Amino acid sequence: RMQEYDIIVLGTGLKECILSGLMSQSGKKVLHIDKNPYHGGESASISPLEELYKKFKVRGPAKSMGRGKEWNVDLIPKFFLAHDLMGMFDKRRFRKLLLFTLNFDVRNPRTYQDVDPNKTTTRDLFCRYDLGLDVMEFTGHAIALHSSDSYLDQPCVETIRRIKLYSESLSRHNTSPYLYPVYGLGELPQGFARLSAEYGGTFLLNRAVDEIVMENGKVNAVKSEGKLFHCKQLICDPSYVPNRVRKVGRVIRVICLLNHPVKNTHETNSCQIIIPQAQLNRKSDIYITVVSYAHNVASDGMYIATVSTTIETSDPEKEVHPGLELLEPIAQKFVSISNLLVPNEDGKKSQIFVSRSCDATNHFESECEDIKDLYRRITGAELCFRGSQRHQSHNSDDD
């Protein structure tokens, strides 16, 4: 007898697990299937260290790397902004702009100060506050986290929102606007998977997907290892529906194992470095993420740095060289190149909703936007992170 579900989710990447948890929490009957024996999909954390060497077909780690079980290496590392972008900067040239953005309220025209946020471009806004080119680059790429310079000629309302986000995030912890989970990003999909399971979601890992069954142009069921599971809607990552996605680019990521902190970072245990595209005559920024033993992802005194960018030439490794230079000496490198895939359709007709593959950025802004877009297409409602009720556990108050 065919088993029936409201929603089937294929893949346990972070986005898929978040949506699975949200759907289960809202009362939907959810079945979650993954062809892999672990959570995380393309953004999983690899442990022990020997498994990382095996994945990249590299001879096993040296004894100087410490015990393999002490490592949890993110395949696609990203930081979270601590709030839904710096308090008051010391630089004078920022002061007036920051005061304006911090006081700005899109619902209150009296805070606009003669700036129409929907008509004034970001370039004009920066010029209004007499920001130099270097300051504009820093503000746009390191604070507002824009991935290209196209934002300069677009309405400034989005850039204002991003600067406010950074400021509010920094105010949460004072030293950094970012959050990163101890033991690596692989813990996050598992957390949302547990949320889904708590509300009745069913998980089948290490399970092959044979076929997605359609009826009159809509998804009807998923066939897995000879069994049919009926559903009204399907959520999945691109790897499960190669005929429903298209390639829009490629990303190179280089995972680097270090036995020292990155130079000129005051020996910090973690940091984010962004090299703006204009400084390298490129179209895309280069992103560097650094975490360490302080986050329980490496042996004592060891660091993990990942350099990534959108590929623009036929020599991807040469493109990330400026980032790798900042990390020298590097004990071991692991290079991966992946396609950037996006869905061909919005899914409303077929009821198959496909996530986008992870981009080259080292923060979750684009991933959050994809989650909100998927939620909107699936439910017809807006997903609001702010003001939502905090999850209440069904377990004891001591948990």
Coordinates of C-alpha atoms in Angstrom, one line a residue:
R1 CA 0.0 0.0 0.0
M2 CA 1.3 3.4 -1.0
Q3 CA 2.2 5.6 2.0
E4 CA 0.9 9.2 1.8
Y5 CA 2.5 12.4 2.9
D6 CA 1.8 16.1 2.4
I7 CA 5.4 16.9 1.5
I8 CA 8.5 14.8 0.6
V9 CA 11.9 16.4 1.0
L10 CA 14.9 15.0 -0.9
G11 CA 18.3 15.9 0.4
T12 CA 19.4 17.0 3.9
G13 CA 21.2 20.2 3.1
L14 CA 20.6 23.1 5.5
K15 CA 17.9 24.7 3.4
E16 CA 16.1 21.4 2.9
C17 CA 16.2 20.7 6.7
I18 CA 15.0 24.1 7.6
L19 CA 12.1 23.8 5.3
S20 CA 11.4 20.3 6.6
G21 CA 11.3 21.6 10.1
L22 CA 9.1 24.5 9.3
M23 CA 6.6 22.3 7.4
S24 CA 6.4 19.7 10.1
Q25 CA 6.0 22.4 12.8
S26 CA 3.0 23.8 10.8
G27 CA 1.3 20.4 10.9
K28 CA 2.3 18.9 7.6
K29 CA 3.1 15.2 7.3
V30 CA 6.6 15.2 6.0
L31 CA 8.9 12.4 4.7
H32 CA 12.6 13.3 4.4
I33 CA 14.8 11.1 2.1
D34 CA 18.6 11.4 1.5
K35 CA 20.7 9.2 -0.7
N36 CA 23.7 9.9 1.6
P37 CA 24.1 8.2 5.0
Y38 CA 24.7 11.6 6.7
H39 CA 23.0 15.0 7.0
G40 CA 24.2 18.1 5.3
G41 CA 24.3 17.4 1.6
E42 CA 26.8 19.5 -0.3
S43 CA 27.4 21.6 2.8
A44 CA 28.2 18.7 5.2
S45 CA 31.0 18.7 7.7
I46 CA 33.5 15.9 7.2
S47 CA 35.0 14.0 10.1
P48 CA 37.3 12.4 10.9
L49 CA 40.1 14.1 9.0
E50 CA 41.0 10.9 7.2
E51 CA 37.6 11.0 5.4
L52 CA 38.4 14.4 4.0
Y53 CA 41.7 13.1 2.5
K54 CA 39.8 10.1 1.2
K55 CA 37.1 12.2 -0.4
F56 CA 39.7 14.3 -2.3
K57 CA 41.9 11.2 -3.1
V58 CA 44.9 12.6 -1.2
R59 CA 47.3 10.4 0.8
G60 CA 46.4 10.3 4.5
P61 CA 47.3 13.2 6.9
A62 CA 50.6 13.5 8.6
K63 CA 51.0 12.9 12.4
S64 CA 51.5 16.6 12.9
M65 CA 47.8 17.1 12.0
G66 CA 46.8 15.6 15.4
R67 CA 44.0 13.1 15.9
G68 CA 41.6 12.7 13.0
K69 CA 38.5 12.6 15.2
E70 CA 39.3 16.1 16.4
W71 CA 38.5 17.6 13.0
N72 CA 35.2 18.6 11.5
V73 CA 35.8 20.3 8.1
D74 CA 32.9 22.2 6.4
L75 CA 32.8 21.5 2.7
I76 CA 31.1 24.9 2.2
P77 CA 31.8 27.1 5.2
K78 CA 29.7 30.1 5.8
F79 CA 29.1 32.5 8.7
F80 CA 25.7 33.7 10.0
L81 CA 25.0 37.3 10.8
A82 CA 24.0 37.3 14.5
H83 CA 20.8 39.3 13.8
D84 CA 18.1 39.4 11.2
L85 CA 25.7 44.5 9.2
M86 CA 29.3 47.6 13.2
G87 CA 28.1 49.9 15.7
M88 CA 29.6 53.3 15.5
F89 CA 32.7 53.2 13.3
D90 CA 35.7 55.2 14.3
K91 CA 36.2 56.4 10.8
R92 CA 34.9 60.0 10.5
R93 CA 33.8 59.5 6.9
F94 CA 31.4 56.8 8.1
R95 CA 29.8 58.7 10.9
K96 CA 27.2 60.7 9.0
L97 CA 26.3 57.8 6.8
L98 CA 25.9 55.4 9.7
L99 CA 23.8 57.9 11.7
F100 CA 21.5 58.2 8.7
T101 CA 21.2 54.4 8.2
L102 CA 20.8 53.6 11.9
N103 CA 18.0 56.2 12.2
F104 CA 16.4 55.2 8.9
D105 CA 12.9 53.7 9.0
V106 CA 11.4 52.8 5.7
R107 CA 7.9 53.3 7.2
N108 CA 8.7 56.8 8.4
P109 CA 9.4 59.4 5.6
R110 CA 10.6 61.9 8.3
T111 CA 13.8 59.8 8.6
Y112 CA 14.6 60.0 4.9
Q113 CA 16.4 63.3 5.1
D114 CA 15.5 64.3 1.5
V115 CA 16.7 60.9 0.3
D116 CA 14.1 58.9 -1.6
P117 CA 15.3 55.3 -0.8
N118 CA 13.4 53.9 -3.8
K119 CA 14.8 56.4 -6.4
T120 CA 18.2 57.6 -5.0
T121 CA 20.9 55.2 -6.1
T122 CA 23.5 53.8 -3.7
R123 CA 26.2 55.6 -5.7
D124 CA 24.4 58.9 -5.2
L125 CA 23.9 58.2 -1.5
F126 CA 27.6 57.5 -1.0
C127 CA 28.5 60.7 -2.9
R128 CA 26.1 62.6 -0.7
Y129 CA 28.3 61.6 2.3
D130 CA 31.5 62.2 0.4
L131 CA 32.8 58.6 0.6
G132 CA 36.0 57.8 -1.3
L133 CA 36.3 54.8 -3.6
D134 CA 38.1 52.6 -1.0
V135 CA 35.4 53.4 1.6
M136 CA 32.7 52.7 -0.9
E137 CA 34.2 49.3 -1.7
F138 CA 34.6 48.4 2.0
T139 CA 31.0 49.5 2.8
G140 CA 29.4 47.8 -0.2
H141 CA 31.3 44.5 -0.1
A142 CA 32.5 43.9 3.5
I143 CA 29.5 45.5 5.4
A144 CA 26.5 45.3 3.0
L145 CA 27.9 42.1 1.5
H146 CA 27.0 42.9 -2.1
S147 CA 28.6 40.3 -4.4
S148 CA 29.0 42.7 -7.4
D149 CA 29.1 46.5 -8.1
S150 CA 25.7 46.5 -9.7
Y151 CA 24.2 47.7 -6.4
L152 CA 25.8 51.1 -6.9
D153 CA 23.3 52.0 -9.6
Q154 CA 20.3 50.5 -7.9
P155 CA 17.9 52.1 -5.3
C156 CA 19.7 52.5 -2.0
V157 CA 17.0 51.1 0.2
E158 CA 18.5 47.5 0.1
T159 CA 22.0 48.7 0.9
I160 CA 20.6 50.7 3.9
R161 CA 18.8 47.6 5.1
R162 CA 22.0 45.6 4.9
I163 CA 24.1 48.2 6.8
K164 CA 21.5 48.3 9.5
L165 CA 21.6 44.5 9.7
Y166 CA 25.3 44.5 10.1
S167 CA 25.1 47.1 12.8
E168 CA 22.4 45.3 14.8
S169 CA 24.3 42.0 14.4
L170 CA 27.5 43.5 15.8
S171 CA 25.6 45.1 18.8
R172 CA 24.7 41.5 19.8
H173 CA 28.2 40.5 20.6
N174 CA 30.4 43.6 20.2
T175 CA 33.4 41.8 18.8
S176 CA 31.9 40.3 15.7
P177 CA 28.5 40.4 13.8
Y178 CA 28.8 36.7 12.9
L179 CA 27.8 33.4 14.4
Y180 CA 29.4 30.0 13.8
P181 CA 28.4 26.7 15.5
V182 CA 30.9 24.8 17.6
Y183 CA 31.7 21.5 15.8
G184 CA 31.0 23.0 12.4
L185 CA 28.0 23.7 10.1
G186 CA 27.1 20.0 9.9
E187 CA 25.4 20.4 13.3
L188 CA 22.8 22.8 11.9
P189 CA 21.0 20.5 9.4
Q190 CA 20.9 17.8 12.1
G191 CA 19.3 20.4 14.5
F192 CA 16.5 21.2 12.1
A193 CA 16.1 17.5 11.3
R194 CA 15.5 16.9 15.0
L195 CA 12.9 19.7 14.9
S196 CA 11.1 18.0 12.0
A197 CA 11.2 14.6 13.7
E198 CA 9.9 16.1 17.0
Y199 CA 6.8 17.2 15.0
G200 CA 6.3 13.9 13.3
G201 CA 8.6 14.1 10.3
T202 CA 10.0 10.8 9.1
F203 CA 13.7 10.4 7.9
L204 CA 15.2 7.8 5.6
L205 CA 18.9 8.2 5.2
N206 CA 21.2 6.2 2.8
R207 CA 18.2 5.6 0.6
A208 CA 18.3 5.7 -3.2
V209 CA 15.6 7.7 -5.1
D210 CA 14.6 5.7 -8.2
E211 CA 12.0 8.0 -9.7
I212 CA 9.8 11.0 -9.2
V213 CA 6.3 10.0 -10.4
M214 CA 4.3 12.6 -12.1
E215 CA 0.5 12.7 -12.9
N216 CA -1.1 15.3 -15.1
G217 CA 2.1 17.5 -14.9
K218 CA 2.2 17.4 -11.1
V219 CA 4.3 15.4 -8.7
N220 CA 2.4 12.4 -7.4
A221 CA 4.9 10.2 -5.6
V222 CA 8.6 9.3 -5.1
K223 CA 9.7 5.8 -5.8
S224 CA 12.6 4.7 -3.5
E225 CA 14.1 1.2 -3.5
G226 CA 10.9 -0.2 -5.1
K227 CA 8.5 1.5 -2.7
L228 CA 6.1 4.3 -3.6
F229 CA 5.6 7.3 -1.3
H230 CA 2.7 9.6 -2.3
C231 CA 3.0 13.3 -1.8
K232 CA 1.3 16.6 -2.8
Q233 CA 4.5 18.6 -2.9
L234 CA 8.2 17.9 -3.3
I235 CA 11.2 19.9 -2.0
C236 CA 14.7 18.9 -3.2
D237 CA 18.2 20.0 -4.0
P238 CA 19.4 20.2 -7.6
S239 CA 21.1 16.8 -7.6
Y240 CA 17.8 15.0 -7.5
V241 CA 16.2 16.7 -10.5
P242 CA 19.0 17.4 -13.1
N243 CA 16.4 17.9 -15.8
R244 CA 14.8 20.7 -13.9
V245 CA 17.8 22.9 -13.3
R246 CA 20.3 25.0 -15.4
K247 CA 23.9 25.9 -14.9
V248 CA 24.5 29.6 -14.4
G249 CA 28.2 29.5 -13.4
R250 CA 30.9 27.6 -11.5
V251 CA 32.5 28.0 -8.1
I252 CA 36.0 27.1 -6.9
R253 CA 36.7 26.3 -3.2
V254 CA 40.1 25.6 -1.8
I255 CA 40.1 24.1 1.8
C256 CA 43.4 24.9 3.5
L257 CA 44.7 23.3 6.7
L258 CA 47.1 25.6 8.6
N259 CA 49.2 25.3 11.7
H260 CA 49.2 29.0 12.4
P261 CA 46.8 32.0 12.5
V262 CA 46.5 34.1 9.4
K263 CA 49.0 36.9 9.3
N264 CA 47.9 40.5 10.1
T265 CA 44.8 39.3 11.9
H266 CA 46.1 39.8 15.5
E267 CA 46.3 36.0 15.8
T268 CA 42.6 35.8 16.0
N269 CA 41.0 32.3 16.1
S270 CA 38.5 33.1 13.3
C271 CA 37.9 35.7 10.7
Q272 CA 36.3 36.6 7.4
I273 CA 38.3 38.2 4.6
I274 CA 36.7 39.6 1.5
I275 CA 38.9 40.9 -1.4
P276 CA 36.7 43.2 -3.5
Q277 CA 36.5 42.5 -7.2
A278 CA 37.7 45.9 -8.2
Q279 CA 41.0 45.5 -6.5
L280 CA 41.8 42.5 -8.7
N281 CA 40.1 43.6 -11.9
R282 CA 37.5 40.9 -11.6
K283 CA 33.7 40.7 -11.7
S284 CA 33.5 38.6 -8.5
D285 CA 34.9 39.0 -5.0
I286 CA 37.2 36.5 -3.4
Y287 CA 36.0 35.2 0.0
I288 CA 38.1 33.7 2.8
T289 CA 36.7 32.0 5.8
V290 CA 38.9 31.0 8.8
V291 CA 37.9 28.9 11.8
S292 CA 40.1 26.9 14.2
Y293 CA 40.5 24.6 17.1
A294 CA 38.7 27.2 19.2
H295 CA 35.4 26.0 17.5
N296 CA 36.1 22.3 18.0
V297 CA 36.7 21.7 14.3
A298 CA 40.5 21.1 14.3
S299 CA 43.3 19.7 16.5
D300 CA 44.9 22.0 19.1
G301 CA 46.7 25.0 17.4
M302 CA 45.3 24.1 13.9
Y303 CA 43.2 26.3 11.6
I304 CA 40.9 25.7 8.6
A305 CA 40.7 28.4 5.9
T306 CA 38.6 28.2 2.8
V307 CA 39.1 30.4 -0.2
S308 CA 36.2 30.6 -2.7
T309 CA 35.1 32.7 -5.7
T310 CA 32.9 32.5 -8.8
I311 CA 35.0 31.2 -11.7
E312 CA 35.7 33.7 -14.5
T313 CA 38.5 32.1 -16.5
S314 CA 39.9 28.7 -17.7
D315 CA 42.4 28.7 -14.9
P316 CA 40.3 28.7 -11.6
E317 CA 43.2 28.0 -9.3
K318 CA 45.1 31.1 -10.6
E319 CA 42.0 33.1 -9.8
V320 CA 42.1 32.3 -6.1
H321 CA 45.9 32.8 -5.8
P322 CA 45.6 36.3 -4.2
G323 CA 43.6 34.6 -1.4
L324 CA 45.9 31.7 -0.9
E325 CA 48.9 34.0 -0.7
L326 CA 47.4 35.5 2.5
L327 CA 47.3 32.1 4.1
E328 CA 50.9 30.9 3.5
P329 CA 52.4 28.6 4.6
I330 CA 49.6 26.0 3.9
A331 CA 50.1 22.5 5.3
Q332 CA 47.5 20.9 2.9
K333 CA 45.1 22.1 0.2
F334 CA 41.9 20.4 -1.1
V335 CA 40.5 21.9 -4.4
S336 CA 36.9 21.5 -5.5
I337 CA 35.0 23.0 -8.5
S338 CA 31.2 22.8 -8.6
N339 CA 28.5 24.1 -10.8
L340 CA 26.1 26.8 -9.8
L341 CA 22.6 25.4 -10.5
V342 CA 19.3 27.2 -10.3
P343 CA 15.7 25.8 -11.0
N344 CA 14.2 26.2 -14.5
E345 CA 10.7 27.1 -13.0
D346 CA 9.1 28.3 -9.9
G347 CA 7.5 24.9 -9.2
K348 CA 3.9 26.1 -8.9
K349 CA 2.7 24.0 -11.8
S350 CA 4.6 20.8 -11.0
Q351 CA 4.6 21.3 -7.2
I352 CA 8.3 20.4 -7.3
F353 CA 10.3 23.1 -5.5
V354 CA 14.1 23.1 -6.1
S355 CA 16.7 25.0 -4.1
R356 CA 19.6 26.8 -5.6
S357 CA 23.1 25.4 -5.1
C358 CA 25.4 27.3 -2.7
D359 CA 27.3 30.3 -4.1
A360 CA 30.9 31.4 -3.5
T361 CA 30.1 33.8 -0.6
N362 CA 31.2 33.1 2.9
H363 CA 27.9 34.2 4.6
F364 CA 24.3 33.0 4.5
E365 CA 22.6 36.1 3.0
S366 CA 21.9 34.4 -0.4
E367 CA 20.9 31.2 1.3
C368 CA 18.4 32.9 3.6
E369 CA 16.9 34.6 0.5
D370 CA 16.5 31.3 -1.2
I371 CA 14.8 29.8 1.9
K372 CA 12.3 32.7 2.0
D373 CA 11.7 32.4 -1.8
L374 CA 11.1 28.7 -1.5
Y375 CA 8.8 29.1 1.5
R376 CA 6.8 31.8 -0.4
R377 CA 6.4 29.5 -3.5
I378 CA 5.5 26.5 -1.5
T379 CA 3.0 28.0 0.9
G380 CA 1.9 31.3 -0.7
A381 CA 2.8 33.1 2.5
E382 CA 5.8 35.2 3.6
L383 CA 8.4 33.7 6.0
C384 CA 9.1 36.1 8.7
F385 CA 12.1 35.4 10.9
R386 CA 11.6 38.4 13.2
G387 CA 8.8 38.2 15.7
S388 CA 8.2 34.5 15.1
Q389 CA 7.5 32.4 18.2
R390 CA 10.5 30.6 19.6
H391 CA 10.3 26.9 19.3
Q392 CA 9.0 25.3 22.4
S393 CA 10.3 21.8 23.2
H394 CA 7.9 19.0 24.0
N395 CA 10.6 17.7 26.4
S396 CA 11.2 18.7 30.0
D397 CA 12.1 22.3 30.9
D398 CA 15.5 21.1 31.9
D399 CA 16.4 20.0 28.3

